Every structure is written in structure tokens, then in C-alpha cells.
CSV table of C-alpha atoms and ligand atoms in Angstrom, one decimal:
chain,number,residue,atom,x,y,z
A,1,UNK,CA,0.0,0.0,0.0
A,2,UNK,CA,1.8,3.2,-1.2
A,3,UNK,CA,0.6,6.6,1.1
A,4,UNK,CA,0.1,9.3,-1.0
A,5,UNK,CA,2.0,12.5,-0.9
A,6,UNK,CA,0.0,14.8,-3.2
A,7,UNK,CA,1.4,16.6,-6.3
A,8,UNK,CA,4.5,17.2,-5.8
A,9,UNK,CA,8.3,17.7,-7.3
A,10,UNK,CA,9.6,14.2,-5.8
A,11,UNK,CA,11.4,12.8,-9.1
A,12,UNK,CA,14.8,11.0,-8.0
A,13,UNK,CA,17.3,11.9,-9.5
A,14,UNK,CA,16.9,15.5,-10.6
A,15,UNK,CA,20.9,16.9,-11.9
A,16,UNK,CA,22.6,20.4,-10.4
A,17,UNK,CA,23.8,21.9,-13.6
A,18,UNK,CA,24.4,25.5,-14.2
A,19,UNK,CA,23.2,27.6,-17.2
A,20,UNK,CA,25.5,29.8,-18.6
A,21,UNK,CA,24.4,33.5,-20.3
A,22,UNK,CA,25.2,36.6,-21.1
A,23,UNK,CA,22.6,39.9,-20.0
A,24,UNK,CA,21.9,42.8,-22.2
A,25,UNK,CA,25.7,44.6,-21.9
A,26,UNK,CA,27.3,40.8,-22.6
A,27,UNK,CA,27.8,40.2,-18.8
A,28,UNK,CA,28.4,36.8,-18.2
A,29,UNK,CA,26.1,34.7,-15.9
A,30,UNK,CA,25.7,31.5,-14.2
A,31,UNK,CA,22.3,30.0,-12.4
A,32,UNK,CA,21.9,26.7,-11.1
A,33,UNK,CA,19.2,24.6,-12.4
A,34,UNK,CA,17.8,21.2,-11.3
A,35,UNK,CA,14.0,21.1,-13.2
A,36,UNK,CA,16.5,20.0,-16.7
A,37,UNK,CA,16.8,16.9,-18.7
A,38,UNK,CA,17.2,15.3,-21.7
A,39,UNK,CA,14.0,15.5,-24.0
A,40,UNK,CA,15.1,14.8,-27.4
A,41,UNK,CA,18.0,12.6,-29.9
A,42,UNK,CA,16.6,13.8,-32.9
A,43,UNK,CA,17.5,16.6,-32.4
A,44,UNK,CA,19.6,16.7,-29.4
A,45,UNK,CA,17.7,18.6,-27.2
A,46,UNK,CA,17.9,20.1,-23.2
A,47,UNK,CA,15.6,21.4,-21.3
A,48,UNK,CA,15.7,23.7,-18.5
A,49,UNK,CA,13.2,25.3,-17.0
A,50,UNK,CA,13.2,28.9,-15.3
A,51,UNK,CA,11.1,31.4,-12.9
A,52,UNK,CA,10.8,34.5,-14.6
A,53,UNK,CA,12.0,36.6,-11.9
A,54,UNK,CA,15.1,34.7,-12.5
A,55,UNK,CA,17.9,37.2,-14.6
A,56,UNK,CA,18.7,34.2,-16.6
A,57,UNK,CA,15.3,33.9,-17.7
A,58,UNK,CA,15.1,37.7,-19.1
A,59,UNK,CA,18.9,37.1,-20.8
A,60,UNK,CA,17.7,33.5,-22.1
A,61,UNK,CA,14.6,34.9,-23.8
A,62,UNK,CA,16.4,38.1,-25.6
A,63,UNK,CA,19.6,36.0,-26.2
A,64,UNK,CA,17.8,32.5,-27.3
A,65,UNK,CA,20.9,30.6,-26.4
A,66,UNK,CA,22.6,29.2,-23.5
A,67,UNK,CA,25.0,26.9,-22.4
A,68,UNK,CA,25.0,24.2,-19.6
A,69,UNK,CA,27.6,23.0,-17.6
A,70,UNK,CA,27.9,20.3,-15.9
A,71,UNK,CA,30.0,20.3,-13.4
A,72,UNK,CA,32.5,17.6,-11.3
A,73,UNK,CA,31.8,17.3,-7.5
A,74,UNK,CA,34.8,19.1,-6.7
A,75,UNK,CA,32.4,22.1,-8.0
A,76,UNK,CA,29.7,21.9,-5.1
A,77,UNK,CA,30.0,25.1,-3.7
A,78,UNK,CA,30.3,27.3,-6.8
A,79,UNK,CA,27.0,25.4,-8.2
A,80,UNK,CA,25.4,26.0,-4.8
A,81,UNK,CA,26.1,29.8,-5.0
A,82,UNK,CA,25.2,30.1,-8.1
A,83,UNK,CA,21.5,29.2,-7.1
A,84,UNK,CA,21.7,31.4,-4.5
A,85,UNK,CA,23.0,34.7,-6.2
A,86,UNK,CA,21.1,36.9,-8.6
A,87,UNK,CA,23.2,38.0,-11.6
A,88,UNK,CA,20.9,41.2,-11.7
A,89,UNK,CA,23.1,42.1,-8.7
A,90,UNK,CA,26.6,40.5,-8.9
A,91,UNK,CA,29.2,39.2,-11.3
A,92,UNK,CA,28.8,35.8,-10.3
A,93,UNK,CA,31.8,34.6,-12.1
A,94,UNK,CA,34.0,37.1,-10.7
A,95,UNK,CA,32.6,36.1,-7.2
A,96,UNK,CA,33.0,32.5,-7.5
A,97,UNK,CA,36.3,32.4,-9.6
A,98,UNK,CA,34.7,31.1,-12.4
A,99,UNK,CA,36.1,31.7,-15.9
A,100,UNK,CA,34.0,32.7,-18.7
A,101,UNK,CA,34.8,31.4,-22.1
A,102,UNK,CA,33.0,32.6,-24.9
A,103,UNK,CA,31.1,30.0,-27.0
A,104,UNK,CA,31.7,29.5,-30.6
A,105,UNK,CA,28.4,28.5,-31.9
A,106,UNK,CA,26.2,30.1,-29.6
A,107,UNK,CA,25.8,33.7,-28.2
A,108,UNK,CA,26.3,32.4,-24.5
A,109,UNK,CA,29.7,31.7,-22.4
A,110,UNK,CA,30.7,28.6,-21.1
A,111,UNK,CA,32.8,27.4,-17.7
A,112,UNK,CA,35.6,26.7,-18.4
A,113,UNK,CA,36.1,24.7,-14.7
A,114,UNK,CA,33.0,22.9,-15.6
A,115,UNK,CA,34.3,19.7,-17.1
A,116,UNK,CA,31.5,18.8,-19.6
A,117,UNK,CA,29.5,21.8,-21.6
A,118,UNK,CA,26.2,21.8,-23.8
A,119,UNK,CA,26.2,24.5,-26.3
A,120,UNK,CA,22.5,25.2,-26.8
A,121,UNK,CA,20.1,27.4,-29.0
A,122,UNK,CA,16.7,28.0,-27.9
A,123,UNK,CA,14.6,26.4,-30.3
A,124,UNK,CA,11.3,26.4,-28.4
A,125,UNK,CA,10.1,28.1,-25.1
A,126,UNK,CA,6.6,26.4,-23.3
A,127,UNK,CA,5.0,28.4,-20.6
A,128,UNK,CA,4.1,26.1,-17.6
A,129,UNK,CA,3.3,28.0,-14.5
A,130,UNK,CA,5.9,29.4,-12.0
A,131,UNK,CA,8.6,27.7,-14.3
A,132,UNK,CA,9.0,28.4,-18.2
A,133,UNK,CA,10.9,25.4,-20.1
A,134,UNK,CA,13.3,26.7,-22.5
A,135,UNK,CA,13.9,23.1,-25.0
A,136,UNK,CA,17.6,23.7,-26.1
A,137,UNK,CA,19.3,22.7,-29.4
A,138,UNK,CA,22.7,21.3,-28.1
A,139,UNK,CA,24.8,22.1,-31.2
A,140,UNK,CA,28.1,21.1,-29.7
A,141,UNK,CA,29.1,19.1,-26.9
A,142,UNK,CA,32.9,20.7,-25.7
A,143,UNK,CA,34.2,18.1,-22.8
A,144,UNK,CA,38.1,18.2,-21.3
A,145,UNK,CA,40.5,15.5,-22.7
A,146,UNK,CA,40.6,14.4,-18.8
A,147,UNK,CA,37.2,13.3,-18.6
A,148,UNK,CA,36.5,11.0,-22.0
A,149,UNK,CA,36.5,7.7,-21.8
A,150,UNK,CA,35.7,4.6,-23.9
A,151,UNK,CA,35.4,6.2,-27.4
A,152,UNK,CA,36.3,9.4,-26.5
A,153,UNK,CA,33.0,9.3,-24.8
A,154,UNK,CA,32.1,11.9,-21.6
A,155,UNK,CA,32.8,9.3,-19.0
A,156,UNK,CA,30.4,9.9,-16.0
A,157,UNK,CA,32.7,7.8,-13.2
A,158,UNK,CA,35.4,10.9,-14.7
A,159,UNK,CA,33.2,14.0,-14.4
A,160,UNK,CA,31.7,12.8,-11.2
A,161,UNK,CA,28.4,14.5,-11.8
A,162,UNK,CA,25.9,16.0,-8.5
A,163,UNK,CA,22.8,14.9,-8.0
A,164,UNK,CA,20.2,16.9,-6.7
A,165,UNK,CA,17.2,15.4,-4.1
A,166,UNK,CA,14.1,17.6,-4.5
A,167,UNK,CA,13.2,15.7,-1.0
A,168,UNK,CA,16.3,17.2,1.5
A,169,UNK,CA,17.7,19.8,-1.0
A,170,UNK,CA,20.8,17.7,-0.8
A,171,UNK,CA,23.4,17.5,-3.5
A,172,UNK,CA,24.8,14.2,-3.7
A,173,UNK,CA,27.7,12.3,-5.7
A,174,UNK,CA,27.1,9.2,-8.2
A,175,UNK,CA,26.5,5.6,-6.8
A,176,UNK,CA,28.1,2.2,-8.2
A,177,UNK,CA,27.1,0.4,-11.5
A,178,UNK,CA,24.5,-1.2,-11.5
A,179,UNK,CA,24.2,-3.0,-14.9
A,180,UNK,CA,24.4,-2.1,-18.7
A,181,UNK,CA,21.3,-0.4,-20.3
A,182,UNK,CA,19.2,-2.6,-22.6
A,183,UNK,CA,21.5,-5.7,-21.7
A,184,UNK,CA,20.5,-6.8,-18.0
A,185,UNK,CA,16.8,-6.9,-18.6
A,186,UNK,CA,17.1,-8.9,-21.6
A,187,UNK,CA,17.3,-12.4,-19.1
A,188,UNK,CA,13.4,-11.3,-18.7
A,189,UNK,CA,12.3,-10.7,-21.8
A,190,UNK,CA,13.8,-13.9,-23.0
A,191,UNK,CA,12.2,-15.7,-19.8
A,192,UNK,CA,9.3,-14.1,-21.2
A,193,UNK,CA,9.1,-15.3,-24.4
A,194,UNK,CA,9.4,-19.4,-23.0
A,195,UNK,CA,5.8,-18.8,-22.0
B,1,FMN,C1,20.2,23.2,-6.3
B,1,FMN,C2,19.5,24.3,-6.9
B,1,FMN,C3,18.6,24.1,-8.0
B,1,FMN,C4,17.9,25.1,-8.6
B,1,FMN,N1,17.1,24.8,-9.6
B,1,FMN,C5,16.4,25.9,-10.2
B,1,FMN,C6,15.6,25.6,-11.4
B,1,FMN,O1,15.5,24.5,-11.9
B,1,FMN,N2,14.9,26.6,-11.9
B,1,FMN,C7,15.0,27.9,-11.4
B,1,FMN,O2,14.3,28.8,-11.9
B,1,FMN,N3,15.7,28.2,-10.3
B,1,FMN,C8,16.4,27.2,-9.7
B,1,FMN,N4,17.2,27.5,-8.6
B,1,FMN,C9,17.3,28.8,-8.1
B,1,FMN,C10,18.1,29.8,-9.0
B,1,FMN,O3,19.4,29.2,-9.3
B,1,FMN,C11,18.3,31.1,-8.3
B,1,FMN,O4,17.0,31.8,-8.3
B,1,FMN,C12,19.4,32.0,-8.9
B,1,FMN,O5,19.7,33.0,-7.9
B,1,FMN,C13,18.9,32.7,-10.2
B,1,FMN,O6,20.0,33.5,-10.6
B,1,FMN,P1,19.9,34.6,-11.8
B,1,FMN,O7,18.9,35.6,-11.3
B,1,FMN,O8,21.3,35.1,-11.9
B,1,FMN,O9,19.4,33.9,-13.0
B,1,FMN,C14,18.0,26.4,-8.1
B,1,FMN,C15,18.9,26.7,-7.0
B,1,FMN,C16,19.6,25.7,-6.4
B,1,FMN,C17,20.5,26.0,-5.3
């Protein structure tokens, strides 16, 4: 018997990654973000969704382009700041001794202590309440050498991405491998197929 807990934002795992933009005058700024996910392959799509009283939300609708940034655990208190600041106020980069790289593709900047970085272009912005979801184009992927793996693939055990917990507000680190994706449940679906 499951107890209900009404409607809610209790969906395990949401990330902490950090949208990247620049304001009006081309000031760089950096906001935390944990309502984001993959929504698309084809294209390869983010989304991220902002309050409007956020700055980030006023520079991401003039500028229709942002980048996010992943970053390594190392990275936990610069990420936490950067949901706490307003960039209507400060230079968060300055104040967190962050570095702000200029994109090539998009008109956003990038951190460059971040070790994984979506270059995005808004391609679609849904109205939903208290939060607006900007769907982002990810037109490049830019990832340090010291994080790829297999393939030169973005190795997660590398980057050591945080994990957010709507429940506590906690940020937490990855947990141990569990299995490989569409490979461990096959032993059911060919059990499944003797009946
Ligand atoms: C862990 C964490 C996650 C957050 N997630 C979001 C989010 O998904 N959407 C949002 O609008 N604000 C979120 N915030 C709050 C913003 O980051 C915060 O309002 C920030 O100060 C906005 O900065 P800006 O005004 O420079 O854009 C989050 C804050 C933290 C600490």
C-alpha cells in the first residue's frame, strides 16, 4: 500500500547543472538549475526550465541561447552559489572564480572549470506555471580530454556528476554500477518469451 504524498516535485534523480548566459551589456552569468533533462535525440535537445523573476530567464529569452555546464563534485560550492545569487546584482563569475569562455556556436559563455559543456540554441520556449521550459538545441558538446573515456565518450565515473534530491535539497555524488542499459533486462524478456 503506497501513502500518498500529493502533487509534488519528488522525481529521483533530478541533476545540479548551471546555465550559462550573457545579459543585455554581454555580462556573463551562471544559475543553477535542477528542473533540466534530456528531452530529445533527434534533435539533441535540453531542457531547463526557469522562474521568470530569475535574470537568466530575461537574458535567455532576448539571447535564445545558453550553455549548460555540468560540473565535477569538486564544484559543489560554486554550483550551490550560483542558485543562491542573482546576476541582476553581482558578477557571479567574478565572485566564484569562475572563468568565462565565450562560446563558438552560440551567443552564451561557457565554464571553463565545468568539465562537460552543452552548447544550446533556444529552439522552443513552453509556458508552464511558475517555471518556463526553454527546450535547447545542443549544437556542440565541448568536454576536457581528462574526462573522456571509452570512445572518446564523456565518461560519468570521470566527471563525477551531483545529483540533486528535491526531497532534503541535498546534493549528492554518483552511486556504483549497477548494470548495462538494454542488456541486464534482456534475461526477462527472453524468460518471457518461453511462455
Ligand atoms: C540546487 C538548486 C537548484 C535550482 N534549480 C532551479 C531551477 O531548476 N529553476 C529555477 O528557476 N531556479 C532554480 N534554482 C534557483 C536559481 O538558481 C536562483 O534563483 C538564482 O539565484 C537565479 O540566478 P539569476 O537571477 O542570476 O538567473 C535552483 C537553486 C539551487 C541551489
Amino acid at each position: 500500500m503506497k501513502k500518498s504524498l500529493g502533487p509534488q516535485m519528488f522525481a529521483h534523480p533530478t541533476p545540479a547543472w548551471v546555465v550559462a548566459n550573457y545579459d543585455q551589456d554581454g555580462k556573463p552569468n551562471a544559475t543553477t538549475v535542477a528542473w533540466a533533462g534530456l528531452c530529445s535525440s533527434k534533435p539533441p535537445c535540453v531542457a531547463v526550465s526557469l522562474r521568470d523573476a530569475t535574470y537568466s530567464f530575461t537574458n535567455l529569452m532576448q539571447r535564445r541561447a545558453f550553455t549548460l555546464n555540468i560540473p565535477s563534485e569538486s564544484m559543489v560550492r560554486q554550483v550551490d552559489y550560483c542558485g543562491i545569487a542573482s546576476g541582476r546584482r553581482t558578477d557571479k563569475f567574478a565572485a566564484a572564480g569562475l572563468t568565462a569562455v565565450k562560446s563558438d556556436l552560440v551567443d552564451a559563455p561557457y565554464i571553463e572549470e565545468f568539465p562537460l559543456v552543452l552548447e544550446c540554441k533556444v529552439i522552443q520556449v513552453v509556458e508552464l506555471g511558475l517555471h518556463t521550459q526553454f527546450i535547447g538545441q545542443i549544437v556542440d558538446v565541448k568536454a576536457d580530454e581528462a574526462v573522456l573515456g571509452e570512445k572518446n565518450q564523456p565518461s560519468i565515473e570521470k566527471i563525477r556528476p551531483i545529483v540533486f534530491a528535491p526531497d532534503n535539497f541535498g546534493y549528492y555524488g554518483i552511486g556504483r554500477f549497477l548494470g548495462q542499459a538494454f542488456q541486464i533486462g534482456k534475461e526477462l524478456q527472453e524468460a518471457s518469451r518461453d511462455k
